[in-house]
mmCIF file of C-alpha atoms and ligand atoms in Angstrom:
data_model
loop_
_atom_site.group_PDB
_atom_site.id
_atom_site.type_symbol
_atom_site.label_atom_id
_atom_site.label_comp_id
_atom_site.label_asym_id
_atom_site.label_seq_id
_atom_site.Cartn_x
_atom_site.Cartn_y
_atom_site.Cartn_z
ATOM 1 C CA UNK A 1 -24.880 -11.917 2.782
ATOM 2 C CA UNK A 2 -21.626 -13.220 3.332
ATOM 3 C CA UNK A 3 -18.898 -13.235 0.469
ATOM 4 C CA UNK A 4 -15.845 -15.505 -0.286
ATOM 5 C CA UNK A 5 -13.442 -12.674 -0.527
ATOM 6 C CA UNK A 6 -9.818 -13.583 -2.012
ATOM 7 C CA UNK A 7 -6.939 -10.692 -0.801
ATOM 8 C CA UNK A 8 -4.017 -11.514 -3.123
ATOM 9 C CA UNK A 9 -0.883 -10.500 -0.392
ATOM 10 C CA UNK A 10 -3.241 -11.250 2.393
ATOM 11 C CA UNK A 11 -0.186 -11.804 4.987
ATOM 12 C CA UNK A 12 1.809 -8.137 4.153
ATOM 13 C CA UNK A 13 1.077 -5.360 5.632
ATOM 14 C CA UNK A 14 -1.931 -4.046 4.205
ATOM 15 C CA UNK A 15 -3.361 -6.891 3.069
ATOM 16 C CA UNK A 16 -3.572 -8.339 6.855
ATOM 17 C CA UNK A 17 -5.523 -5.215 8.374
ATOM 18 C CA UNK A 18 -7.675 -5.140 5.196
ATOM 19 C CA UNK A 19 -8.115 -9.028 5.754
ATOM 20 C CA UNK A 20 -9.127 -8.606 9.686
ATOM 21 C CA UNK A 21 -11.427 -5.620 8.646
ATOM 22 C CA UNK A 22 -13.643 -8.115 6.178
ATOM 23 C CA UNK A 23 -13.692 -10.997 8.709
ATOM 24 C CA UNK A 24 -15.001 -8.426 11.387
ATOM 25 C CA UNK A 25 -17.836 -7.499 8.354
ATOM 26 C CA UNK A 26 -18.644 -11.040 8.376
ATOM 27 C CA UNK A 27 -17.297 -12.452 5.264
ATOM 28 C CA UNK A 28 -15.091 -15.004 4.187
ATOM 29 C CA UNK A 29 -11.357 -14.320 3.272
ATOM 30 C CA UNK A 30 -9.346 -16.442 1.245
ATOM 31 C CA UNK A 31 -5.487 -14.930 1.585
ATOM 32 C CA UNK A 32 -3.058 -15.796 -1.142
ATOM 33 C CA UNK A 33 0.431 -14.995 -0.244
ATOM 34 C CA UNK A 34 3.918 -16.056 -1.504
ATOM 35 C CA UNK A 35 5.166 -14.778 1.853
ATOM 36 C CA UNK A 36 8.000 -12.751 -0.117
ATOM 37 C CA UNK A 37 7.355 -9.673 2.559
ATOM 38 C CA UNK A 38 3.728 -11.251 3.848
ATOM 39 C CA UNK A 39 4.188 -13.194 7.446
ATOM 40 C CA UNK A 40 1.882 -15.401 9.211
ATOM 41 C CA UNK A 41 2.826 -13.356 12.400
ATOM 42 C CA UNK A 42 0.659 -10.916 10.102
ATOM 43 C CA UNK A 43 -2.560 -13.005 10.134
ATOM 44 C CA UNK A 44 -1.388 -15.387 12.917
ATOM 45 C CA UNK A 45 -4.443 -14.139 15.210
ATOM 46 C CA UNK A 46 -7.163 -14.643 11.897
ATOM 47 C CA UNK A 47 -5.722 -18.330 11.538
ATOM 48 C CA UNK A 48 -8.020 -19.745 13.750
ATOM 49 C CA UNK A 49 -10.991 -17.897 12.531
ATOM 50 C CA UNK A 50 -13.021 -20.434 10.844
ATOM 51 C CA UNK A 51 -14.239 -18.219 7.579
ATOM 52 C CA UNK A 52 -9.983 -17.488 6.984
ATOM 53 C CA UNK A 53 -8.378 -19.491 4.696
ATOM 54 C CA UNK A 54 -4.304 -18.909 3.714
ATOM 55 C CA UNK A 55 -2.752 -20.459 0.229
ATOM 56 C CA UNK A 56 0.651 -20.220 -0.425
ATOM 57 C CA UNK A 57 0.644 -19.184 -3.424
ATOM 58 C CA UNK A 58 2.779 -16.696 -6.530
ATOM 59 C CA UNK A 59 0.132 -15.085 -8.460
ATOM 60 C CA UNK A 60 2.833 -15.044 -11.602
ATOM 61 C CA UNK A 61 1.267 -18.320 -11.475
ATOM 62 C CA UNK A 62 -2.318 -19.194 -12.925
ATOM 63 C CA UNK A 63 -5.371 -19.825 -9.442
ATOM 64 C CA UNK A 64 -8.514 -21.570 -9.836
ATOM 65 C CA UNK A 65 -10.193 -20.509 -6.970
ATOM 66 C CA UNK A 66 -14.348 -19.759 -6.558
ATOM 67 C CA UNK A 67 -14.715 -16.538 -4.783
ATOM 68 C CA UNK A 68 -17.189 -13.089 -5.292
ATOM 69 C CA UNK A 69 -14.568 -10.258 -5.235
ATOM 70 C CA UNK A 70 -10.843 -9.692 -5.286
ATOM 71 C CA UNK A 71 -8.518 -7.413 -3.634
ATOM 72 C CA UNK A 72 -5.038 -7.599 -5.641
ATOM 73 C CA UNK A 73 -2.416 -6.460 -3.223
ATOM 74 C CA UNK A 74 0.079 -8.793 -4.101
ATOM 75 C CA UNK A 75 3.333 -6.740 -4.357
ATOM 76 C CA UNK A 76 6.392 -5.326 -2.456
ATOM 77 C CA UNK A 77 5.790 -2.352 -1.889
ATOM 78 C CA UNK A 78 9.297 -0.679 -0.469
ATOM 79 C CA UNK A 79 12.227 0.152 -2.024
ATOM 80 C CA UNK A 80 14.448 -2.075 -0.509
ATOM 81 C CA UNK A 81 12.344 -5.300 -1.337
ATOM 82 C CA UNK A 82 11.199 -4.296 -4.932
ATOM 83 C CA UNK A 83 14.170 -3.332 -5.802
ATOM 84 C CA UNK A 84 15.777 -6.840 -4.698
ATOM 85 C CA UNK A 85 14.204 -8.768 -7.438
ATOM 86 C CA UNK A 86 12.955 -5.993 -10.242
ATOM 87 C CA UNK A 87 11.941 -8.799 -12.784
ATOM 88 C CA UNK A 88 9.784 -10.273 -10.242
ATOM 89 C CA UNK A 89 8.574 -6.798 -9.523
ATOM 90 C CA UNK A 90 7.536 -6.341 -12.663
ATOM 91 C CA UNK A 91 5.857 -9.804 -13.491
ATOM 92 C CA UNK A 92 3.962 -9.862 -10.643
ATOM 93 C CA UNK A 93 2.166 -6.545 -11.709
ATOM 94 C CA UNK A 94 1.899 -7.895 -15.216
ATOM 95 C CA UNK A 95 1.795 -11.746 -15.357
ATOM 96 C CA UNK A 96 0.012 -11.384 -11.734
ATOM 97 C CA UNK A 97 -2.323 -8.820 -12.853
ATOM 98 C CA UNK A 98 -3.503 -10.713 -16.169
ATOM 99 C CA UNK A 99 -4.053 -13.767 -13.832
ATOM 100 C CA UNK A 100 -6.312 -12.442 -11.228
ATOM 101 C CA UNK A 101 -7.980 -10.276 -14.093
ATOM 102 C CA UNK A 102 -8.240 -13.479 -16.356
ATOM 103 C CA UNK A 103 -10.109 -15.077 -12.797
ATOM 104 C CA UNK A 104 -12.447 -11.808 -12.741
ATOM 105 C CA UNK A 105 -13.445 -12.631 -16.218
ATOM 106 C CA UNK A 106 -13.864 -16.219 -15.615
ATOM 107 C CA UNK A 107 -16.350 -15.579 -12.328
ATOM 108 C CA UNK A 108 -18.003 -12.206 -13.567
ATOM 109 C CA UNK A 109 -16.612 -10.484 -10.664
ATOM 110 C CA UNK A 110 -15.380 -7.140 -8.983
ATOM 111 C CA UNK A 111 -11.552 -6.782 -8.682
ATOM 112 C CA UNK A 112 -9.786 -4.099 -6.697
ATOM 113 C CA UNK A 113 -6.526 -2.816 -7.766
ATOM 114 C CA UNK A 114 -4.132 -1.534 -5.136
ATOM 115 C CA UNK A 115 -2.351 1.295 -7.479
ATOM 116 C CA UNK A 116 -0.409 3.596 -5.842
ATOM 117 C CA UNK A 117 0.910 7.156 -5.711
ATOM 118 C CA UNK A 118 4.192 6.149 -7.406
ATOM 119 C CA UNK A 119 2.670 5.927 -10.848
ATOM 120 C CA UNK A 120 2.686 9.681 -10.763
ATOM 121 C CA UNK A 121 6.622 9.186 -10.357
ATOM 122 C CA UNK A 122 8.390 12.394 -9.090
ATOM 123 C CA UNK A 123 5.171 14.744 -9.749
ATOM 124 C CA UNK A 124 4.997 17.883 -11.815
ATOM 125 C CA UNK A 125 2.202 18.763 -10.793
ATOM 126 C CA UNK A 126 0.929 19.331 -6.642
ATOM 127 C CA UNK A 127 -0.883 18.284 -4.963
ATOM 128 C CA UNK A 128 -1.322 15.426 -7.510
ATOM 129 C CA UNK A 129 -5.437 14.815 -9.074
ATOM 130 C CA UNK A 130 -6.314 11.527 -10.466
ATOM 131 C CA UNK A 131 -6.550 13.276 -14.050
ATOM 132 C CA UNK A 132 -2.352 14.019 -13.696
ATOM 133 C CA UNK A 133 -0.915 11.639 -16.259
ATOM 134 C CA UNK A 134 2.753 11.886 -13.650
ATOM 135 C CA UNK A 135 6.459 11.877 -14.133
ATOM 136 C CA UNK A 136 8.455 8.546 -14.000
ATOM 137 C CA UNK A 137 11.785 7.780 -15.109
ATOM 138 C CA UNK A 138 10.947 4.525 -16.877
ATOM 139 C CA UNK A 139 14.165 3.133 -16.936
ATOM 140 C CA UNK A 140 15.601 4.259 -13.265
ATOM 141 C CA UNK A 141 15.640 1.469 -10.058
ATOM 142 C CA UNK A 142 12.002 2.644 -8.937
ATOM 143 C CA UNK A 143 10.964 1.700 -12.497
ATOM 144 C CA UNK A 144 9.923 -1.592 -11.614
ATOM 145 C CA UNK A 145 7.780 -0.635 -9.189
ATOM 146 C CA UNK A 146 6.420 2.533 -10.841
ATOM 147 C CA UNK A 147 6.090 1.341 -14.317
ATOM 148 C CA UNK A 148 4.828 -2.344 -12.973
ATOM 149 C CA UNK A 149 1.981 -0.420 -11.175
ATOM 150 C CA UNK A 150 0.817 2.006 -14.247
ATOM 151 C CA UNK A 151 0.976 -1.284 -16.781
ATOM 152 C CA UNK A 152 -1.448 -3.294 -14.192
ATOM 153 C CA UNK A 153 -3.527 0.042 -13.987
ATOM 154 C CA UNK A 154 -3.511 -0.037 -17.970
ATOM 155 C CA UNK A 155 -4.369 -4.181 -18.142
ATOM 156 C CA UNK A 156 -7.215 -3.263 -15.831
ATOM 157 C CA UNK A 157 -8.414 -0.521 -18.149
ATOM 158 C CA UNK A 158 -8.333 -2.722 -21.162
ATOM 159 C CA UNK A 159 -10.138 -5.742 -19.293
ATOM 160 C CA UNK A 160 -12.629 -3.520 -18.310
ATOM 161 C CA UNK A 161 -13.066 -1.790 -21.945
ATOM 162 C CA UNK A 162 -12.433 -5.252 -23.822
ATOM 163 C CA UNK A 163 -14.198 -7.177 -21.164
ATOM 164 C CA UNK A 164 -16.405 -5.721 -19.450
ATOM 165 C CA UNK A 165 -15.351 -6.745 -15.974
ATOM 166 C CA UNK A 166 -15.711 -4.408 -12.921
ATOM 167 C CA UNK A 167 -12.854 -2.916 -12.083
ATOM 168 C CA UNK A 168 -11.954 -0.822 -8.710
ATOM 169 C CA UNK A 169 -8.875 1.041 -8.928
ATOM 170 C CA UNK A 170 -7.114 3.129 -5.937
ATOM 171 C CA UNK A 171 -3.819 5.245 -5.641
ATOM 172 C CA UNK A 172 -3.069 4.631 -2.263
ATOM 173 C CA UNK A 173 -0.504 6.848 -0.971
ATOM 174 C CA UNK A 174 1.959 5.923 1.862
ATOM 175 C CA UNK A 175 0.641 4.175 4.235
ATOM 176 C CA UNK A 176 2.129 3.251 7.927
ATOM 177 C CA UNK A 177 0.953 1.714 10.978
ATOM 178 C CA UNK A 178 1.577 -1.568 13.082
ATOM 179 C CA UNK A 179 2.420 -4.611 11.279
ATOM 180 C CA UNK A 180 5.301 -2.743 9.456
ATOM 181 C CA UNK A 181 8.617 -4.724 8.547
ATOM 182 C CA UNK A 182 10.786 -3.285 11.309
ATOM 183 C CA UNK A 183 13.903 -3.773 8.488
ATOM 184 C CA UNK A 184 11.938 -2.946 5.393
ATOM 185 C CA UNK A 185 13.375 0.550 5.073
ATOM 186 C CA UNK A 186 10.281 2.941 4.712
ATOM 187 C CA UNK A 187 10.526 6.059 6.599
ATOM 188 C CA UNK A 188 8.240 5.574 9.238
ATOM 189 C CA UNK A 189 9.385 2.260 10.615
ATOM 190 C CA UNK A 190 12.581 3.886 10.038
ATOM 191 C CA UNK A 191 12.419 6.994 12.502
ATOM 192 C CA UNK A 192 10.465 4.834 14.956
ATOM 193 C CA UNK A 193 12.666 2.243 15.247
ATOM 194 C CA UNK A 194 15.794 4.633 15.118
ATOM 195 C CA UNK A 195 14.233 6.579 17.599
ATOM 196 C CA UNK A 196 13.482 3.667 19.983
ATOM 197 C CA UNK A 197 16.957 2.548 20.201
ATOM 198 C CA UNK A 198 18.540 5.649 20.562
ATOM 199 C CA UNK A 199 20.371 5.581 17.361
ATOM 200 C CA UNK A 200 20.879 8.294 14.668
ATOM 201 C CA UNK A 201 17.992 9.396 12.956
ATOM 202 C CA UNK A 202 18.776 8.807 9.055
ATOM 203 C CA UNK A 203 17.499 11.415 6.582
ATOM 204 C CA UNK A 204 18.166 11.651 3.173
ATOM 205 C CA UNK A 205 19.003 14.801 0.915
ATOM 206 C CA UNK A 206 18.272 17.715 3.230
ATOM 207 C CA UNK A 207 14.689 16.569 4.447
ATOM 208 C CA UNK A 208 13.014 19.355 2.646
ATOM 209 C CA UNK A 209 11.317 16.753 0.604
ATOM 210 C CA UNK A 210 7.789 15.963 1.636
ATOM 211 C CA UNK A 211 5.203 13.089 2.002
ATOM 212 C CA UNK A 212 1.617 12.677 3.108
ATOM 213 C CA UNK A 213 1.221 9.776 5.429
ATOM 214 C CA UNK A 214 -2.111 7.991 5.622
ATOM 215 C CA UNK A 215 -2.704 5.548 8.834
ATOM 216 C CA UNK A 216 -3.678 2.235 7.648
ATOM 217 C CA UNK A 217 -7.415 1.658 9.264
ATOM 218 C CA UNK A 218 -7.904 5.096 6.899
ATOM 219 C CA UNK A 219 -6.161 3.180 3.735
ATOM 220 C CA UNK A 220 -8.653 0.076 4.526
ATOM 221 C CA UNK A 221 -11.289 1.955 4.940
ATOM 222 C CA UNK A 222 -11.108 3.548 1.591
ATOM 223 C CA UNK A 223 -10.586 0.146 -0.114
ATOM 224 C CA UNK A 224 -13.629 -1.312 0.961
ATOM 225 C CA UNK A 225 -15.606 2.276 0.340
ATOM 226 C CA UNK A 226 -14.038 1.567 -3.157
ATOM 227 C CA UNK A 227 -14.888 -1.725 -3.263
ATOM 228 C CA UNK A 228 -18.403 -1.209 -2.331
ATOM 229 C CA UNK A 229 -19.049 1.741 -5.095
ATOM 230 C CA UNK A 230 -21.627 1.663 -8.177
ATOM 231 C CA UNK A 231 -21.134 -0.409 -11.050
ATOM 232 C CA UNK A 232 -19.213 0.949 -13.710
ATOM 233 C CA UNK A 233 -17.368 3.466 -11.200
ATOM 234 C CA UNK A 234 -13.603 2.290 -12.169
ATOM 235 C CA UNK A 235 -11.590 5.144 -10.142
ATOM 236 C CA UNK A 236 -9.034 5.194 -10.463
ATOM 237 C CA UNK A 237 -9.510 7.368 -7.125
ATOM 238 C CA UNK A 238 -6.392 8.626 -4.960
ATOM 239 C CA UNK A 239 -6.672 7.792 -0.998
ATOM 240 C CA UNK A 240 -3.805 9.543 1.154
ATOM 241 C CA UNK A 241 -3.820 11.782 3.649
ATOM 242 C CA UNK A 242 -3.484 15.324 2.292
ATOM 243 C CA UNK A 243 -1.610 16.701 5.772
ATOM 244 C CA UNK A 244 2.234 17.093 3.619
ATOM 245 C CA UNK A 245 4.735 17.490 5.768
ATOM 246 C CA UNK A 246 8.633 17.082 5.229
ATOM 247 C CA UNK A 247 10.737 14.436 6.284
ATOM 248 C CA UNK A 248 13.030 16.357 8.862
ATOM 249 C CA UNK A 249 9.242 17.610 10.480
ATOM 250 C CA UNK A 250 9.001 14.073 10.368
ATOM 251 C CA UNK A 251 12.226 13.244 11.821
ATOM 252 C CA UNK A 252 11.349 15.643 14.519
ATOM 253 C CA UNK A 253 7.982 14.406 15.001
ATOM 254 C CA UNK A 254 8.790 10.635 16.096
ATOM 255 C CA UNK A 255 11.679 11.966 18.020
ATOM 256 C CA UNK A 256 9.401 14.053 20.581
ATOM 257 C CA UNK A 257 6.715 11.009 20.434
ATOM 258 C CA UNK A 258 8.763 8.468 21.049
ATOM 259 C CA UNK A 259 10.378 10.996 24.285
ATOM 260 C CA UNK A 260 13.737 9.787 22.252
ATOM 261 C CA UNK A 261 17.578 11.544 22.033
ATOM 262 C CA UNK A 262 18.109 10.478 18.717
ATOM 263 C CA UNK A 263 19.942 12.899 16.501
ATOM 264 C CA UNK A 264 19.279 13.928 12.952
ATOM 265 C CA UNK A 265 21.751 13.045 10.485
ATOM 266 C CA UNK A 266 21.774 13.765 6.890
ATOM 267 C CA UNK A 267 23.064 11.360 3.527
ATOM 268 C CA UNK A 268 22.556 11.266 0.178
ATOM 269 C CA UNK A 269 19.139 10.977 -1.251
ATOM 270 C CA UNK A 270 18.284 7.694 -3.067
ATOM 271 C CA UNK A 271 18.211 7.977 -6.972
ATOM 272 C CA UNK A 272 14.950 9.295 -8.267
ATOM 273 C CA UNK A 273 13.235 9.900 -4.751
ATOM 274 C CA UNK A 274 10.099 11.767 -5.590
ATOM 275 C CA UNK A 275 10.662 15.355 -3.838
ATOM 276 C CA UNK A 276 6.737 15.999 -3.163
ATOM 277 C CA UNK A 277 3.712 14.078 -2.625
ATOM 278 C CA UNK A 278 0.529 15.576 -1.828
ATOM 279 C CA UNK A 279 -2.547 13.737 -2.475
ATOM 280 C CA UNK A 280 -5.742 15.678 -3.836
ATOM 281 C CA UNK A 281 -8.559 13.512 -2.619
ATOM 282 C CA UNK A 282 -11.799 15.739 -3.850
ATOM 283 C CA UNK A 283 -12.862 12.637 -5.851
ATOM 284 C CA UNK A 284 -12.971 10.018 -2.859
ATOM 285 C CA UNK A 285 -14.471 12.633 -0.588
ATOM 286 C CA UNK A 286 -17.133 13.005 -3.348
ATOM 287 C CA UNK A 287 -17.472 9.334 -4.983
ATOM 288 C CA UNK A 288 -16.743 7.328 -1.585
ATOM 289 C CA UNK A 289 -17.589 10.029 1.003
ATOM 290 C CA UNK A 290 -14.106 9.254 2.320
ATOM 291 C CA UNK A 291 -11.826 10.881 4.185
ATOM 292 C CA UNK A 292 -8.936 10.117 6.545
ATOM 293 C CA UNK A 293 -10.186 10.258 9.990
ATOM 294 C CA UNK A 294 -6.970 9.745 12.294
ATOM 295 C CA UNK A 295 -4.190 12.574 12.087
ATOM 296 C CA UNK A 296 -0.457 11.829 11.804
ATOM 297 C CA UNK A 297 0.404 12.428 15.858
ATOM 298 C CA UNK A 298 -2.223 9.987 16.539
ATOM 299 C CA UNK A 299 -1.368 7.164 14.381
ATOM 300 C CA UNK A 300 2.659 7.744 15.106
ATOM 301 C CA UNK A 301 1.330 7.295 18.237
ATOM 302 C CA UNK A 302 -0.397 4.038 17.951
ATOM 303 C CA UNK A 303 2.905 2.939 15.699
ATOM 304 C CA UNK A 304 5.694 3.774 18.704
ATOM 305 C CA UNK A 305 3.321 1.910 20.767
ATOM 306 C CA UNK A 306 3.391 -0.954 18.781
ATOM 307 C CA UNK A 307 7.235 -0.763 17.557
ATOM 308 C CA UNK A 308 7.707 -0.906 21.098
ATOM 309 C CA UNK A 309 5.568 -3.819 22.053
ATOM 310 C CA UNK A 310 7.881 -5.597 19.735
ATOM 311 C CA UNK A 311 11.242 -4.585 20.663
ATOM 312 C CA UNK A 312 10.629 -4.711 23.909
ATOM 313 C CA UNK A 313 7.893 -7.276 24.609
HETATM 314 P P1 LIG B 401 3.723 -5.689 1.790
HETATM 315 O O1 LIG B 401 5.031 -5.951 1.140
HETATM 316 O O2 LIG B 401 3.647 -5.757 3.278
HETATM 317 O O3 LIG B 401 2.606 -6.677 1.226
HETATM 318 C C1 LIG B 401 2.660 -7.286 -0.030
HETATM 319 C C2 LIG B 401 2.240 -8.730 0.112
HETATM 320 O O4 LIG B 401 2.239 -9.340 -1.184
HETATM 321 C C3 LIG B 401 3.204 -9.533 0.969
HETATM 322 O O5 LIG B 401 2.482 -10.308 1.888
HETATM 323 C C4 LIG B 401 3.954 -10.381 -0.041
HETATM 324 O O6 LIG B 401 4.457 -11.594 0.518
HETATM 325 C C5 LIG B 401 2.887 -10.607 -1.094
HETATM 326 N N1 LIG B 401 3.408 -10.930 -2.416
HETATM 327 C C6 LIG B 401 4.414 -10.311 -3.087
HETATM 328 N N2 LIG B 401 4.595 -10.893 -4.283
HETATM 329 C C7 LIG B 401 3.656 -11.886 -4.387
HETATM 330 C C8 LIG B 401 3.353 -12.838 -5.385
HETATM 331 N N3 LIG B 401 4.035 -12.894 -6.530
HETATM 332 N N4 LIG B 401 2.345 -13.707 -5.161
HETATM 333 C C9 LIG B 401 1.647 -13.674 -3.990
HETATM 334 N N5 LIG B 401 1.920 -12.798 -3.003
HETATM 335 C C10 LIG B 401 2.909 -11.906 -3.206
HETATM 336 O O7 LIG B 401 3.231 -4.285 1.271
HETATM 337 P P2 LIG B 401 2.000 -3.391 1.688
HETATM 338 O O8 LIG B 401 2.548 -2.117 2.195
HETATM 339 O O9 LIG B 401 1.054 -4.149 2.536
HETATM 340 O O10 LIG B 401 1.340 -3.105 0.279
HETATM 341 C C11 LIG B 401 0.237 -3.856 -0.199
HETATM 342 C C12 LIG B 401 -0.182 -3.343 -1.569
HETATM 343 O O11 LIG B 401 -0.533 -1.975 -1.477
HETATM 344 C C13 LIG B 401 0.949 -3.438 -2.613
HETATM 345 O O12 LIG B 401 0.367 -3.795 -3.845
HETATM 346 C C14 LIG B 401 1.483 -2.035 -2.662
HETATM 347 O O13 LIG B 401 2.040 -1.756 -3.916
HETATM 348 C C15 LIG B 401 0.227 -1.214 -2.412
HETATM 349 N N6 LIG B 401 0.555 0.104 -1.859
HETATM 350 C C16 LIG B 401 1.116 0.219 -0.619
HETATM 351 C C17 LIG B 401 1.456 1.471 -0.128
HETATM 352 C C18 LIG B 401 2.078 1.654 1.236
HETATM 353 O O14 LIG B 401 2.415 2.785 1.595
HETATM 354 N N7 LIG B 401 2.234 0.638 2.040
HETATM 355 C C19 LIG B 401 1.224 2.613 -0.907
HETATM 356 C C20 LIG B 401 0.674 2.447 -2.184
HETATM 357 C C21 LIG B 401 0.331 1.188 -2.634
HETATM 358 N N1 LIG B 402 13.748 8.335 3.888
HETATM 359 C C1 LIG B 402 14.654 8.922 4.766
HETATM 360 N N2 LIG B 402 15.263 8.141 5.692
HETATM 361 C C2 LIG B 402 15.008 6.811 5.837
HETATM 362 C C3 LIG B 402 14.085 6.207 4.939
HETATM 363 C C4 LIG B 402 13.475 7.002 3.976
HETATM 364 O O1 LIG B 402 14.909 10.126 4.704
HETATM 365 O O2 LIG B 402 15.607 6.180 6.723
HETATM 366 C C5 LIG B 402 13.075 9.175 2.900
HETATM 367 C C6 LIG B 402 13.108 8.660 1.470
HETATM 368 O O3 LIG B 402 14.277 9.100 0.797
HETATM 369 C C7 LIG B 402 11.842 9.277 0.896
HETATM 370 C C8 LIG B 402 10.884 9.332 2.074
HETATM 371 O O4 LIG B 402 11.698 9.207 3.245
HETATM 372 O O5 LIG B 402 12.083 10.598 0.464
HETATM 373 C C9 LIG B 402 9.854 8.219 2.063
HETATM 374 O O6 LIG B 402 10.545 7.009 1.855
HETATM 375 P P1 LIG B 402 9.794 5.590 1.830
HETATM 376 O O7 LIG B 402 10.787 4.574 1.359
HETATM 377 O O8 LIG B 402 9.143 5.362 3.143
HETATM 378 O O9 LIG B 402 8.618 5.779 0.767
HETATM 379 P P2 LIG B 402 8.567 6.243 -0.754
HETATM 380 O O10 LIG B 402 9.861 6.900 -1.144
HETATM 381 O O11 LIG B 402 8.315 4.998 -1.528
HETATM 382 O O12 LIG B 402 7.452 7.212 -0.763
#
């Protein structure tokens, strides 16, 4: 049957794959963007889809909508943007949360939380398991982000306990592919576009810190597996690629796939930049049957292709 499905930060990054992938299911998608980091160049080829609806629209703000399930995306999600406004950082994973919680309760609906690795901060432990309580600096310049995310995780837990609404949340770890903000600072878009234009390839600290980068058709796919699981299964559930690697392999990795002379070059490392990030992902293998199905050569691949489609149309 086909659902009315609202995506809170339908026109970002994410939230516009994730928003093609339900369309192509046959549902209904009602996008809610404030267009803070969202585009319609994101969902420009959905607007014409008949069952794709956009609103314009700051979730810090109350929404009367009817729909049967929510995806809550709505959020910068790199440093450089939620760092340029960390009030509004904040509120929107607080004030935004308790809105589109407060519309779960009023329509007895499912709600998906996009959480993320960060609330395990700069991790103790590694790889990190869902049952890690992590390590953030609550006052530092990621605390907006990192501390936002863990409150909304916390307001879902209580509306869930005290309510008794269905809640779905996922600590997605980084996540890259097309439809990146060329300027938005995250490593990958970083290197590629570095890399395509011949300029200096900018690492920070001595690259021997590491990530695990997930391609986004994997990071969709595990949202709507998530989405889709029994009643009363709240997660929260992490979805990353486990395949660590640092960010000079990185460095060196877009270099040789984007056939590129770039050099290296090292600065300093941004306050509070989490030196490892590995995800454990037993739990989504087991509860969602899920794991990432496209490695990281293949999906830097697919992203040079497309950084290059736009540079050089
Ligand atoms: P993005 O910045 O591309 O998308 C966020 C979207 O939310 C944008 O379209 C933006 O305009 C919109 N938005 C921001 N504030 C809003 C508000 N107050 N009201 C309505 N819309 C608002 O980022 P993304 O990478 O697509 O991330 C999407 C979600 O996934 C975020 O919640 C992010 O925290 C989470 N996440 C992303 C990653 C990643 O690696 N990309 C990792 C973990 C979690
Ligand atoms: N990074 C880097 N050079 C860049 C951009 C980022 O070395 O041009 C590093 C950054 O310090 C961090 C890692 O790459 O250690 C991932 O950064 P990103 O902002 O993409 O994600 P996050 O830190 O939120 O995981």
């Amino acid at each position: 049957m086909r659902k009315r499905i609202l995506v809170t930060g339908g026109a970002g990054f994410i939230g516009s794959h994730l928003s093609e992938r339900l369309l192509g299911e046959g549902n209904e998608v009602v996008c809610v963007d404030n267009f803070f980091t969202g585009s319609k160049e994101n969902i420009s080829r959905l607007l014409s889809n008949p069952h794709f609806e956009v609103i314009r629209h700051d979730i810090c703000f109350p929404l009367y909508l009817e729909v049967d399930e929510i995806y809550n995306l709505a959020c910068p999600a790199s440093p450089i943007h939620y760092q340029f406004d960390p009030v509004q950082t904040t509120k929107v994973n607080v004030s935004g949360s308790i809105n589109m919680l407060g519309l779960a309760k009023r329509l007895k609906i499912k709600i998906f939380q996009a959480s993320t690795s960060e609330v395990y901060g700069d991790p103790a432990e590694h790889p990190q398991t869902e049952s890690y309580w992590g390590n953030v600096n609550p006052i530092g310049p990621r605390a907006c982000y990192d501390e936002g995310k863990r409150c909304a995780e916390t307001l879902f837990f209580d509306y869930y306990r005290q309510h008794g609404i269905q809640i779905k949340v996922l600590r997605i770890f980084n996540t890259y592919g097309p439809r990146m903000l060329p300027d938005d600072g995250r490593v990958v878009s970083n290197f590629i576009i570095q890399a395509l234009k011949g300029e200096d390839i900018t690492v920070y600290g001595d690259g021997s810190h590491t990530r695990s980068f997930c391609y986004v058709n994997d990071t969709v796919d595990a949202m709507i597996r998530m989405m889709g699981s029994p009643d009363g299964f709240t997660g929260p559930v992490n979805a990353g690629n486990p395949e660590e690697v640092t960010i000079l392999r990185l460095a060196r990795k877009v270099i040789e796939i984007a056939g590129s002379r770039s050099k290296v070059v090292f600065s300093d490392l941004p306050e509070d930049d989490p030196r490892r990030r590995k995800p454990d992902i037993s739990l989504a293998r087991k509860a969602l049957g899920w794991s990432p199905e496209t490695g990281l050569d293949e999906g830097l691949q697919r992203t040079v292709e497309y950084f290059k489609s736009q540079l050089y149309p």
